[in-house]
C-alpha positions as protocol buffer text, in pm:
chain_id: "A"
residue {
  index: 1
  type: MET
  ca { x: -5119 y: -1558 z: -21165 }
}
residue {
  index: 2
  type: GLN
  ca { x: -5399 y: -1489 z: -20911 }
}
residue {
  index: 3
  type: ILE
  ca { x: -5476 y: -1119 z: -20872 }
}
residue {
  index: 4
  type: LEU
  ca { x: -5782 y: -1138 z: -20656 }
}
residue {
  index: 5
  type: GLU
  ca { x: -5906 y: -1396 z: -20400 }
}
residue {
  index: 6
  type: MET
  ca { x: -6217 y: -1385 z: -20175 }
}
residue {
  index: 7
  type: LYS
  ca { x: -6244 y: -1638 z: -19892 }
}
residue {
  index: 8
  type: ASP
  ca { x: -6551 y: -1675 z: -19682 }
}
residue {
  index: 9
  type: ILE
  ca { x: -6659 y: -1315 z: -19739 }
}
residue {
  index: 10
  type: VAL
  ca { x: -6951 y: -1196 z: -19525 }
}
residue {
  index: 11
  type: LYS
  ca { x: -7113 y: -852 z: -19528 }
}
residue {
  index: 12
  type: THR
  ca { x: -7377 y: -751 z: -19287 }
}
residue {
  index: 13
  type: TYR
  ca { x: -7556 y: -424 z: -19237 }
}
residue {
  index: 14
  type: LEU
  ca { x: -7753 y: -304 z: -18933 }
}
residue {
  index: 15
  type: MET
  ca { x: -8107 y: -203 z: -19035 }
}
residue {
  index: 16
  type: GLY
  ca { x: -8249 y: -39 z: -18726 }
}
residue {
  index: 17
  type: GLU
  ca { x: -8196 y: -300 z: -18453 }
}
residue {
  index: 18
  type: GLU
  ca { x: -8190 y: -591 z: -18709 }
}
residue {
  index: 19
  type: GLU
  ca { x: -7878 y: -720 z: -18859 }
}
residue {
  index: 20
  type: GLN
  ca { x: -7916 y: -821 z: -19230 }
}
residue {
  index: 21
  type: THR
  ca { x: -7664 y: -1045 z: -19401 }
}
residue {
  index: 22
  type: VAL
  ca { x: -7616 y: -932 z: -19762 }
}
residue {
  index: 23
  type: LEU
  ca { x: -7318 y: -1157 z: -19856 }
}
residue {
  index: 24
  type: LYS
  ca { x: -7271 y: -1497 z: -19692 }
}
residue {
  index: 25
  type: ASN
  ca { x: -6949 y: -1701 z: -19731 }
}
residue {
  index: 26
  type: VAL
  ca { x: -6861 y: -1576 z: -20086 }
}
residue {
  index: 27
  type: ASN
  ca { x: -6558 y: -1755 z: -20237 }
}
residue {
  index: 28
  type: PHE
  ca { x: -6391 y: -1705 z: -20563 }
}
residue {
  index: 29
  type: SER
  ca { x: -6063 y: -1600 z: -20730 }
}
residue {
  index: 30
  type: ILE
  ca { x: -5961 y: -1422 z: -21043 }
}
residue {
  index: 31
  type: ASN
  ca { x: -5637 y: -1487 z: -21237 }
}
residue {
  index: 32
  type: GLU
  ca { x: -5461 y: -1230 z: -21452 }
}
residue {
  index: 33
  type: GLY
  ca { x: -5630 y: -1193 z: -21786 }
}
residue {
  index: 34
  type: GLU
  ca { x: -5961 y: -1344 z: -21676 }
}
residue {
  index: 35
  type: PHE
  ca { x: -6292 y: -1175 z: -21725 }
}
residue {
  index: 36
  type: ILE
  ca { x: -6589 y: -1250 z: -21491 }
}
residue {
  index: 37
  type: SER
  ca { x: -6951 y: -1161 z: -21466 }
}
residue {
  index: 38
  type: ILE
  ca { x: -7145 y: -1098 z: -21133 }
}
residue {
  index: 39
  type: LEU
  ca { x: -7502 y: -1188 z: -21200 }
}
residue {
  index: 40
  type: GLY
  ca { x: -7811 y: -1215 z: -20977 }
}
residue {
  index: 41
  type: PRO
  ca { x: -8153 y: -1076 z: -20903 }
}
residue {
  index: 42
  type: SER
  ca { x: -8218 y: -725 z: -20766 }
}
residue {
  index: 43
  type: GLY
  ca { x: -8119 y: -710 z: -20403 }
}
residue {
  index: 44
  type: SER
  ca { x: -7881 y: -1017 z: -20417 }
}
residue {
  index: 45
  type: GLY
  ca { x: -7570 y: -823 z: -20312 }
}
residue {
  index: 46
  type: LYS
  ca { x: -7406 y: -759 z: -20648 }
}
residue {
  index: 47
  type: SER
  ca { x: -7336 y: -392 z: -20582 }
}
residue {
  index: 48
  type: THR
  ca { x: -7225 y: -476 z: -20226 }
}
residue {
  index: 49
  type: LEU
  ca { x: -6971 y: -720 z: -20362 }
}
residue {
  index: 50
  type: MET
  ca { x: -6847 y: -479 z: -20630 }
}
residue {
  index: 51
  type: ASN
  ca { x: -6802 y: -212 z: -20367 }
}
residue {
  index: 52
  type: ILE
  ca { x: -6590 y: -455 z: -20160 }
}
residue {
  index: 53
  type: ILE
  ca { x: -6382 y: -561 z: -20479 }
}
residue {
  index: 54
  type: GLY
  ca { x: -6339 y: -188 z: -20553 }
}
residue {
  index: 55
  type: CYS
  ca { x: -6210 y: -118 z: -20204 }
}
residue {
  index: 56
  type: LEU
  ca { x: -6505 y: 129 z: -20145 }
}
residue {
  index: 57
  type: ASP
  ca { x: -6632 y: -96 z: -19856 }
}
residue {
  index: 58
  type: MET
  ca { x: -6494 y: -360 z: -19639 }
}
residue {
  index: 59
  type: PRO
  ca { x: -6635 y: -703 z: -19564 }
}
residue {
  index: 60
  type: THR
  ca { x: -6769 y: -774 z: -19210 }
}
residue {
  index: 61
  type: SER
  ca { x: -6555 y: -1085 z: -19213 }
}
residue {
  index: 62
  type: GLY
  ca { x: -6354 y: -1314 z: -19443 }
}
residue {
  index: 63
  type: GLU
  ca { x: -6035 y: -1257 z: -19646 }
}
residue {
  index: 64
  type: TYR
  ca { x: -6006 y: -1026 z: -19947 }
}
residue {
  index: 65
  type: ILE
  ca { x: -5667 y: -1064 z: -20102 }
}
residue {
  index: 66
  type: LEU
  ca { x: -5572 y: -832 z: -20391 }
}
residue {
  index: 67
  type: ASN
  ca { x: -5236 y: -867 z: -20565 }
}
residue {
  index: 68
  type: GLY
  ca { x: -5103 y: -1074 z: -20267 }
}
residue {
  index: 69
  type: ASN
  ca { x: -5211 y: -820 z: -20000 }
}
residue {
  index: 70
  type: GLU
  ca { x: -5482 y: -859 z: -19747 }
}
residue {
  index: 71
  type: VAL
  ca { x: -5705 y: -553 z: -19813 }
}
residue {
  index: 72
  type: LYS
  ca { x: -5815 y: -507 z: -19445 }
}
residue {
  index: 73
  type: ASP
  ca { x: -5453 y: -450 z: -19347 }
}
residue {
  index: 74
  type: LEU
  ca { x: -5392 y: -164 z: -19607 }
}
residue {
  index: 75
  type: GLU
  ca { x: -5380 y: 195 z: -19495 }
}
residue {
  index: 76
  type: GLU
  ca { x: -5636 y: 439 z: -19641 }
}
residue {
  index: 77
  type: GLY
  ca { x: -5366 y: 600 z: -19860 }
}
residue {
  index: 78
  type: GLU
  ca { x: -5279 y: 266 z: -20012 }
}
residue {
  index: 79
  type: LEU
  ca { x: -5651 y: 192 z: -20079 }
}
residue {
  index: 80
  type: ALA
  ca { x: -5689 y: 534 z: -20245 }
}
residue {
  index: 81
  type: ARG
  ca { x: -5383 y: 445 z: -20468 }
}
residue {
  index: 82
  type: ILE
  ca { x: -5535 y: 120 z: -20562 }
}
residue {
  index: 83
  type: ARG
  ca { x: -5868 y: 282 z: -20652 }
}
residue {
  index: 84
  type: ASN
  ca { x: -5686 y: 542 z: -20861 }
}
residue {
  index: 85
  type: LYS
  ca { x: -5429 y: 328 z: -21035 }
}
residue {
  index: 86
  type: GLU
  ca { x: -5551 y: -44 z: -21046 }
}
residue {
  index: 87
  type: ILE
  ca { x: -5928 y: -58 z: -21039 }
}
residue {
  index: 88
  type: GLY
  ca { x: -6159 y: 97 z: -21296 }
}
residue {
  index: 89
  type: PHE
  ca { x: -6531 y: 162 z: -21229 }
}
residue {
  index: 90
  type: VAL
  ca { x: -6817 y: 177 z: -21472 }
}
residue {
  index: 91
  type: PHE
  ca { x: -7121 y: 280 z: -21273 }
}
residue {
  index: 92
  type: GLN
  ca { x: -7483 y: 212 z: -21380 }
}
residue {
  index: 93
  type: GLN
  ca { x: -7510 y: 589 z: -21424 }
}
residue {
  index: 94
  type: PHE
  ca { x: -7204 y: 682 z: -21628 }
}
residue {
  index: 95
  type: GLN
  ca { x: -7118 y: 985 z: -21414 }
}
residue {
  index: 96
  type: LEU
  ca { x: -6993 y: 1186 z: -21706 }
}
residue {
  index: 97
  type: LEU
  ca { x: -6953 y: 1558 z: -21655 }
}
residue {
  index: 98
  type: PRO
  ca { x: -7199 y: 1730 z: -21893 }
}
residue {
  index: 99
  type: ARG
  ca { x: -6984 y: 2033 z: -21967 }
}
residue {
  index: 100
  type: LEU
  ca { x: -6673 y: 1825 z: -22073 }
}
residue {
  index: 101
  type: SER
  ca { x: -6607 y: 1656 z: -22403 }
}
residue {
  index: 102
  type: ALA
  ca { x: -6564 y: 1272 z: -22414 }
}
residue {
  index: 103
  type: LEU
  ca { x: -6190 y: 1335 z: -22434 }
}
residue {
  index: 104
  type: GLN
  ca { x: -6197 y: 1553 z: -22126 }
}
residue {
  index: 105
  type: ASN
  ca { x: -6414 y: 1308 z: -21934 }
}
residue {
  index: 106
  type: VAL
  ca { x: -6165 y: 1029 z: -22002 }
}
residue {
  index: 107
  type: GLU
  ca { x: -5873 y: 1257 z: -21907 }
}
residue {
  index: 108
  type: LEU
  ca { x: -6011 y: 1318 z: -21558 }
}
residue {
  index: 109
  type: PRO
  ca { x: -5872 y: 1034 z: -21371 }
}
residue {
  index: 110
  type: LEU
  ca { x: -5536 y: 1079 z: -21534 }
}
residue {
  index: 111
  type: ILE
  ca { x: -5529 y: 1445 z: -21415 }
}
residue {
  index: 112
  type: TYR
  ca { x: -5590 y: 1317 z: -21058 }
}
residue {
  index: 113
  type: ALA
  ca { x: -5315 y: 1064 z: -21110 }
}
residue {
  index: 114
  type: GLY
  ca { x: -5066 y: 1337 z: -21197 }
}
residue {
  index: 115
  type: VAL
  ca { x: -5014 y: 1233 z: -21565 }
}
residue {
  index: 116
  type: LYS
  ca { x: -4867 y: 1512 z: -21774 }
}
residue {
  index: 117
  type: GLU
  ca { x: -5089 y: 1686 z: -22022 }
}
residue {
  index: 118
  type: LYS
  ca { x: -4945 y: 1553 z: -22356 }
}
residue {
  index: 119
  type: GLU
  ca { x: -4936 y: 1192 z: -22233 }
}
residue {
  index: 120
  type: ARG
  ca { x: -5275 y: 1230 z: -22075 }
}
residue {
  index: 121
  type: LYS
  ca { x: -5432 y: 1347 z: -22400 }
}
residue {
  index: 122
  type: GLU
  ca { x: -5263 y: 1070 z: -22598 }
}
residue {
  index: 123
  type: ARG
  ca { x: -5377 y: 790 z: -22366 }
}
residue {
  index: 124
  type: ALA
  ca { x: -5733 y: 935 z: -22345 }
}
residue {
  index: 125
  type: GLN
  ca { x: -5751 y: 959 z: -22722 }
}
residue {
  index: 126
  type: GLU
  ca { x: -5614 y: 606 z: -22761 }
}
residue {
  index: 127
  type: MET
  ca { x: -5874 y: 467 z: -22523 }
}
residue {
  index: 128
  type: LEU
  ca { x: -6163 y: 640 z: -22710 }
}
residue {
  index: 129
  type: ILE
  ca { x: -6034 y: 506 z: -23040 }
}
residue {
  index: 130
  type: ARG
  ca { x: -6021 y: 145 z: -22880 }
}
residue {
  index: 131
  type: VAL
  ca { x: -6396 y: 176 z: -22787 }
}
residue {
  index: 132
  type: GLY
  ca { x: -6485 y: 302 z: -23134 }
}
residue {
  index: 133
  type: LEU
  ca { x: -6527 y: 666 z: -23049 }
}
residue {
  index: 134
  type: GLY
  ca { x: -6228 y: 820 z: -23220 }
}
residue {
  index: 135
  type: GLU
  ca { x: -6467 y: 1043 z: -23424 }
}
residue {
  index: 136
  type: LYS
  ca { x: -6641 y: 1167 z: -23108 }
}
residue {
  index: 137
  type: LEU
  ca { x: -6355 y: 1314 z: -22904 }
}
residue {
  index: 138
  type: LYS
  ca { x: -6506 y: 1666 z: -22885 }
}
residue {
  index: 139
  type: ASN
  ca { x: -6869 y: 1563 z: -22836 }
}
residue {
  index: 140
  type: ARG
  ca { x: -7019 y: 1633 z: -22494 }
}
residue {
  index: 141
  type: PRO
  ca { x: -7237 y: 1361 z: -22322 }
}
residue {
  index: 142
  type: ASN
  ca { x: -7574 y: 1507 z: -22439 }
}
residue {
  index: 143
  type: GLN
  ca { x: -7438 y: 1470 z: -22804 }
}
residue {
  index: 144
  type: LEU
  ca { x: -7388 y: 1098 z: -22759 }
}
residue {
  index: 145
  type: SER
  ca { x: -7624 y: 807 z: -22743 }
}
residue {
  index: 146
  type: GLY
  ca { x: -7657 y: 603 z: -22423 }
}
residue {
  index: 147
  type: GLY
  ca { x: -7431 y: 327 z: -22563 }
}
residue {
  index: 148
  type: GLN
  ca { x: -7163 y: 585 z: -22669 }
}
residue {
  index: 149
  type: GLN
  ca { x: -7178 y: 742 z: -22316 }
}
residue {
  index: 150
  type: GLN
  ca { x: -7132 y: 389 z: -22168 }
}
residue {
  index: 151
  type: ARG
  ca { x: -6820 y: 342 z: -22397 }
}
residue {
  index: 152
  type: VAL
  ca { x: -6685 y: 680 z: -22269 }
}
residue {
  index: 153
  type: ALA
  ca { x: -6722 y: 549 z: -21918 }
}
residue {
  index: 154
  type: ILE
  ca { x: -6546 y: 227 z: -22009 }
}
residue {
  index: 155
  type: ALA
  ca { x: -6255 y: 422 z: -22172 }
}
residue {
  index: 156
  type: ARG
  ca { x: -6230 y: 644 z: -21860 }
}
residue {
  index: 157
  type: ALA
  ca { x: -6224 y: 330 z: -21632 }
}
């Protein structure tokens, strides 16, 4: 089942008086269960494409269909729900809160989603176990290696 489709996606930015095309006629689809990689040199539009996929930005033109819905037709509240419930982000900088434990960092999006405390803690602990950090639940980010911090961010996503 197709969960994401991009058709002729174009993204332009106005740089002063000059228009710069960052994405030009991007076409691809992703089926349920598939994994993809976005590769390219610095400045090639990877982050711009990921911001569009994550509903953080909109294409200048083209069609972006997510779970059968044209994204440009969705209300801001629905886009916020999608970002909260359906799309996970792992940023280049992991954005972990330094005063919180690994477990508490993973719990954060579940708090915002309104998940009750008992279920939230169980789900966060399970995700940390799945990424191999079951022994590091109480560690703060500065007590973890860079790779471990990245896995906390993956568990949170």
